[in-house]
């Protein structure tokens, strides 16, 4: 996958594969979209930074090579531990209805990233969810796809 990721990089993006990408904001290209992701390398929360696996998964989602994630228009997606929300945003850009979740301390971070990149779309929401607590009522739905990449 690393050769695929390397060849897909464009000038508008500043995500460097295999390097520490600790800028406050990084740009990641997912097909025709350049997503701007805020991150905080000084945070004690691991979800406050973009993880390379989420970049790879977002690009694979954009190529429609993950069988369960083809034709996602109108499908309900739950992203657990969304962090910087990259994978879920890739699905939302392809028409999925995405619910982004992470611990309460990271919810403002999630909301800022999703709002910055998906404000033109109505098909998303952010819900605080700590896996050590009971499932919130807002998440007691049936989801078509559940992802956890960031």
XYZ file of N, CA and C in Angstrom:
450
model
N 0.807 -1.203 0.000
C 0.000 0.000 0.000
C 0.846 1.262 0.000
N 2.064 1.185 0.538
C 2.850 2.418 0.629
C 3.189 2.981 -0.737
N 3.435 2.127 -1.742
C 3.716 2.664 -3.074
C 2.471 3.324 -3.651
N 1.307 2.759 -3.395
C 0.055 3.374 -3.832
C -0.100 4.745 -3.183
N 0.142 4.819 -1.888
C -0.017 6.076 -1.157
C 0.979 7.111 -1.666
N 2.196 6.704 -1.945
C 3.214 7.633 -2.428
C 2.823 8.211 -3.788
N 2.313 7.377 -4.686
C 1.969 7.844 -6.029
C 0.743 8.733 -6.055
N -0.099 8.641 -5.041
C -1.322 9.421 -5.012
C -1.103 10.849 -4.494
N 0.046 11.159 -3.932
C 0.261 12.487 -3.372
C 0.263 13.547 -4.466
N -0.387 14.652 -4.185
C -0.460 15.778 -5.109
C 0.142 17.004 -4.430
N 0.362 18.044 -5.217
C 0.961 19.254 -4.674
C 0.144 19.902 -3.570
N -1.213 19.858 -3.689
C -2.039 20.544 -2.704
C -1.977 19.894 -1.326
N -1.469 18.706 -1.273
C -1.460 17.987 -0.012
C -0.068 18.085 0.610
N -0.042 18.105 1.935
C 1.265 18.158 2.582
C 1.496 16.985 3.533
N 0.650 15.962 3.464
C 0.857 14.757 4.254
C 2.017 13.985 3.647
N 3.021 13.683 4.425
C 4.194 12.947 3.954
C 4.157 11.527 4.509
N 4.078 10.565 3.626
C 3.999 9.165 4.019
C 5.278 8.751 4.739
N 5.108 8.058 5.861
C 6.243 7.523 6.597
C 7.018 8.538 7.424
N 6.535 9.771 7.505
C 7.216 10.804 8.292
C 6.327 11.246 9.450
N 6.934 11.899 10.425
C 6.139 12.534 11.469
C 5.502 13.780 10.869
N 4.199 13.832 10.878
C 3.452 14.954 10.311
C 2.829 15.715 11.466
N 3.595 16.586 12.089
C 3.168 17.219 13.329
C 2.740 18.675 13.172
N 2.474 19.100 11.954
C 1.969 20.457 11.749
C 0.613 20.593 12.417
N 0.249 21.819 12.755
C -1.056 22.077 13.365
C -2.190 21.689 12.408
N -1.985 21.944 11.119
C -2.974 21.554 10.121
C -2.264 20.805 9.004
N -2.829 19.672 8.628
C -2.306 18.930 7.481
C -3.404 18.819 6.438
N -2.991 18.772 5.195
C -3.927 18.617 4.081
C -3.730 17.234 3.484
N -4.837 16.525 3.332
C -4.800 15.173 2.790
C -5.777 15.110 1.620
N -5.284 14.639 0.481
C -6.134 14.508 -0.705
C -6.841 13.157 -0.666
N -8.155 13.216 -0.861
C -8.975 12.015 -1.005
C -9.772 12.215 -2.289
N -9.302 11.572 -3.358
C -9.830 11.767 -4.707
C -9.762 13.248 -5.066
N -10.890 13.868 -5.417
C -10.847 15.268 -5.845
C -10.930 16.240 -4.669
N -11.028 15.755 -3.457
C -11.158 16.612 -2.283
C -9.830 16.731 -1.541
N -9.514 17.916 -1.090
C -8.375 18.104 -0.197
C -8.956 18.449 1.162
N -8.794 17.537 2.113
C -9.328 17.730 3.457
C -8.271 18.393 4.332
N -8.697 19.394 5.074
C -7.802 20.112 5.993
C -8.091 19.620 7.408
N -7.097 18.993 8.004
C -7.279 18.370 9.309
C -6.454 19.077 10.370
N -7.117 19.542 11.406
C -6.421 20.117 12.551
C -5.930 18.966 13.424
N -4.750 19.120 13.950
C -4.245 18.134 14.899
C -3.465 18.837 15.982
N -3.255 18.133 17.092
C -2.554 18.704 18.226
C -1.539 17.683 18.733
N -0.310 17.808 18.262
C 0.747 16.857 18.624
C 1.124 16.941 20.101
N 0.738 18.017 20.766
C 1.063 18.175 22.187
C 0.003 17.575 23.100
N -1.093 17.131 22.531
C -2.182 16.565 23.319
C -1.783 15.207 23.886
N -2.342 14.882 25.037
C -2.108 13.551 25.616
C -3.075 12.523 25.019
N -4.007 12.970 24.181
C -4.982 12.076 23.553
C -4.469 11.612 22.193
N -4.402 10.313 21.989
C -3.874 9.805 20.714
C -4.773 10.167 19.534
N -6.039 10.455 19.769
C -6.949 10.823 18.691
C -6.796 12.251 18.213
N -5.890 13.004 18.804
C -5.707 14.412 18.429
C -4.752 14.579 17.251
N -4.196 13.473 16.747
C -3.308 13.539 15.587
C -3.799 12.581 14.498
N -3.428 12.884 13.258
C -3.796 12.033 12.124
C -2.852 10.828 12.124
N -3.437 9.652 12.050
C -2.647 8.418 11.976
C -2.558 7.990 10.527
N -1.409 7.487 10.146
C -1.184 7.113 8.748
C -2.187 6.079 8.246
N -2.610 5.173 9.103
C -3.577 4.168 8.666
C -4.874 4.821 8.200
N -5.268 5.934 8.813
C -6.512 6.577 8.374
C -6.356 7.196 6.992
N -5.156 7.661 6.653
C -4.895 8.191 5.314
C -5.021 7.056 4.293
N -4.429 5.924 4.595
C -4.479 4.771 3.694
C -5.916 4.287 3.525
N -6.640 4.142 4.625
C -8.022 3.672 4.544
C -8.886 4.665 3.769
N -8.724 5.960 4.007
C -9.516 6.967 3.285
C -9.284 6.858 1.782
N -8.053 6.641 1.386
C -7.754 6.517 -0.044
C -8.300 5.218 -0.629
N -8.242 4.141 0.137
C -8.820 2.878 -0.332
C -10.341 2.997 -0.444
N -10.963 3.700 0.499
C -12.407 3.931 0.416
C -12.753 4.712 -0.839
N -11.938 5.711 -1.150
C -12.184 6.543 -2.329
C -12.056 5.737 -3.625
N -11.257 4.684 -3.600
C -11.076 3.844 -4.788
C -12.109 2.727 -4.892
N -12.998 2.628 -3.902
C -14.028 1.585 -3.880
C -13.439 0.179 -3.908
N -12.342 -0.059 -3.195
C -11.742 -1.391 -3.178
C -12.016 -2.155 -1.880
N -12.733 -1.532 -0.957
C -13.110 -2.229 0.275
C -14.544 -2.715 0.070
N -14.744 -4.039 -0.042
C -16.048 -4.571 -0.440
C -17.248 -4.038 0.351
N -17.153 -3.952 1.665
C -18.311 -3.522 2.460
C -18.610 -2.037 2.296
N -17.695 -1.296 1.717
C -17.849 0.150 1.636
C -18.105 0.660 0.225
N -18.466 -0.230 -0.679
C -18.834 0.207 -2.030
C -20.275 0.690 -1.994
N -20.593 1.636 -2.835
C -21.955 2.152 -2.937
C -22.513 2.514 -1.558
N -21.928 3.526 -0.933
C -22.304 3.909 0.430
C -23.393 4.975 0.498
N -23.898 5.419 -0.623
C -24.901 6.487 -0.623
C -26.085 6.083 0.247
N -26.361 6.909 1.254
C -27.481 6.672 2.154
C -27.254 5.630 3.226
N -26.103 4.971 3.236
C -25.821 3.953 4.258
C -25.379 4.635 5.540
N -25.783 4.071 6.661
C -25.448 4.625 7.975
C -24.109 4.061 8.436
N -23.177 4.957 8.765
C -21.825 4.569 9.177
C -21.559 5.108 10.573
N -20.982 4.283 11.420
C -20.541 4.687 12.746
C -19.026 4.608 12.762
N -18.364 5.740 13.056
C -16.906 5.722 13.199
C -16.576 5.794 14.679
N -15.987 4.713 15.188
C -15.586 4.645 16.591
C -14.177 5.185 16.743
N -13.954 5.991 17.770
C -12.626 6.563 17.983
C -12.186 7.356 16.773
N -13.034 8.263 16.321
C -12.827 8.956 15.049
C -11.580 9.828 15.012
N -11.109 10.312 16.140
C -9.897 11.135 16.151
C -10.022 12.349 15.257
N -9.256 12.383 14.190
C -9.310 13.511 13.243
C -10.374 13.312 12.166
N -11.070 12.186 12.180
C -12.266 11.918 11.365
C -12.011 11.660 9.885
N -10.805 11.400 9.483
C -10.489 11.294 8.067
C -11.251 10.182 7.345
N -11.262 8.982 7.881
C -11.922 7.869 7.196
C -13.422 8.100 7.068
N -14.037 8.543 8.131
C -15.468 8.825 8.088
C -15.801 9.949 7.129
N -14.927 10.955 7.042
C -15.167 12.051 6.097
C -15.095 11.547 4.658
N -14.189 10.611 4.390
C -14.104 10.039 3.043
C -15.415 9.358 2.678
N -16.019 8.651 3.626
C -17.299 7.995 3.367
C -18.422 9.023 3.214
N -18.426 10.061 4.037
C -19.459 11.098 3.943
C -19.402 11.801 2.592
N -18.199 12.028 2.083
C -18.053 12.675 0.778
C -18.605 11.812 -0.351
N -18.749 10.519 -0.083
C -19.314 9.603 -1.079
C -20.778 9.287 -0.795
N -21.407 10.050 0.108
C -22.848 9.937 0.317
C -23.309 9.168 1.528
N -22.395 8.652 2.348
C -22.798 7.931 3.553
C -23.264 8.919 4.624
N -24.143 8.446 5.509
C -24.575 9.219 6.672
C -23.690 8.786 7.833
N -22.766 9.641 8.245
C -21.718 9.245 9.184
C -21.935 9.857 10.569
N -21.809 9.015 11.582
C -21.781 9.463 12.973
C -20.357 9.269 13.471
N -19.701 10.370 13.821
C -18.324 10.355 14.322
C -18.374 10.305 15.844
N -17.598 9.402 16.455
C -17.574 9.317 17.917
C -16.138 9.305 18.431
N -15.995 9.823 19.634
C -14.740 9.708 20.377
C -15.035 10.135 21.807
N -14.026 10.078 22.654
C -14.231 10.431 24.057
C -14.637 11.902 24.179
N -15.363 12.247 25.230
C -15.860 13.622 25.378
C -14.789 14.707 25.248
N -13.574 14.443 25.723
C -12.504 15.438 25.644
C -12.130 15.783 24.204
N -12.361 14.869 23.273
C -11.991 15.099 21.874
C -13.141 15.593 21.000
N -14.347 15.656 21.535
C -15.493 16.068 20.721
C -15.302 17.448 20.079
N -14.794 18.463 20.788
C -14.571 19.746 20.106
C -13.600 19.618 18.925
N -12.604 18.772 19.066
C -11.630 18.511 17.993
C -12.329 17.866 16.793
N -13.161 16.858 17.045
C -13.910 16.195 15.980
C -14.817 17.191 15.275
N -15.594 17.934 16.066
C -16.543 18.889 15.486
C -15.840 19.915 14.614
N -14.680 20.399 15.055
C -13.946 21.406 14.274
C -13.493 20.828 12.930
N -12.952 19.616 12.943
C -12.485 19.005 11.694
C -13.638 18.694 10.742
N -14.710 18.146 11.262
C -15.833 17.798 10.399
C -16.501 19.064 9.862
N -16.708 20.045 10.718
C -17.332 21.300 10.286
C -16.489 21.978 9.203
N -15.179 21.975 9.388
C -14.288 22.620 8.415
C -14.368 21.967 7.035
N -14.565 20.661 6.997
C -14.509 19.926 5.730
C -15.860 19.493 5.165
N -16.860 19.354 6.023
C -18.146 18.826 5.563
C -19.316 19.773 5.815
N -19.050 21.027 6.073
C -20.141 21.951 6.419
C -21.190 22.045 5.319
N -20.816 21.732 4.101
C -21.751 21.783 2.974
C -22.627 20.533 2.866
N -22.380 19.540 3.718
C -23.145 18.292 3.674
C -24.037 18.155 4.910
N -25.235 17.600 4.733
C -26.138 17.422 5.872
C -26.044 16.039 6.527
N -25.173 15.184 6.031
C -25.217 13.757 6.372
C -24.227 13.318 7.447
N -24.022 14.122 8.488
C -23.076 13.731 9.531
C -23.507 14.293 10.879
N -23.003 13.670 11.949
C -23.126 14.229 13.291
C -21.987 13.698 14.156
N -21.772 14.364 15.267
C -20.701 14.010 16.202
C -21.338 13.689 17.547
N -20.929 12.558 18.143
C -21.474 12.124 19.426
C -20.317 11.715 20.334
N -20.341 12.203 21.574
C -19.345 11.781 22.559
C -19.641 10.345 22.964
N -18.603 9.505 22.941
C -18.780 8.114 23.355
C -17.478 7.571 23.921
N -17.524 7.222 25.180
C -16.416 6.572 25.875
C -16.756 5.087 25.959
N -15.928 4.241 25.388
C -16.208 2.811 25.324
C -16.343 2.165 26.703
N -15.875 2.839 27.740
C -15.977 2.289 29.092
C -17.314 2.624 29.756
N -18.156 3.352 29.066
C -19.467 3.770 29.577
C -20.578 3.091 28.765
N -21.788 3.101 29.301
C -22.913 2.540 28.529
C -23.116 3.303 27.217
N -23.682 2.625 26.252
C -23.942 3.203 24.940
C -24.953 4.343 25.068
N -24.599 5.552 24.583
C -25.549 6.665 24.656
C -26.775 6.394 23.774
N -27.905 6.965 24.158
C -29.139 6.799 23.402
C -28.951 7.232 21.953
N -28.172 8.285 21.719
C -27.948 8.793 20.365
C -27.279 7.774 19.446
N -26.683 6.722 20.022
C -25.997 5.712 19.211
C -26.764 4.393 19.126
N -27.928 4.330 19.715
C -28.681 3.081 19.729
C -29.522 2.945 18.458
N -28.825 2.904 17.344
C -29.428 2.711 16.033
C -28.767 1.511 15.392
N -29.302 1.125 14.286
C -28.681 0.071 13.496
C -27.805 0.733 12.445
N -26.533 0.359 12.377
C -25.595 0.918 11.422
C -25.260 -0.120 10.368
N -25.074 0.345 9.134
C -24.709 -0.541 8.033
C -23.225 -0.871 8.050
N -22.412 0.097 8.489
C -20.949 -0.047 8.482
C -20.423 0.556 9.784
N -19.513 -0.146 10.429
C -18.823 0.396 11.609
C -17.327 0.357 11.296
N -16.671 1.525 11.458
C -15.229 1.593 11.199
C -14.509 2.129 12.431
N -13.233 1.780 12.537
C -12.369 2.263 13.615
C -10.946 2.278 13.073
N -10.519 3.441 12.555
C -9.194 3.488 11.917
C -8.260 4.527 12.498
N -8.758 5.526 13.171
C -7.905 6.621 13.623
C -7.556 6.410 15.065
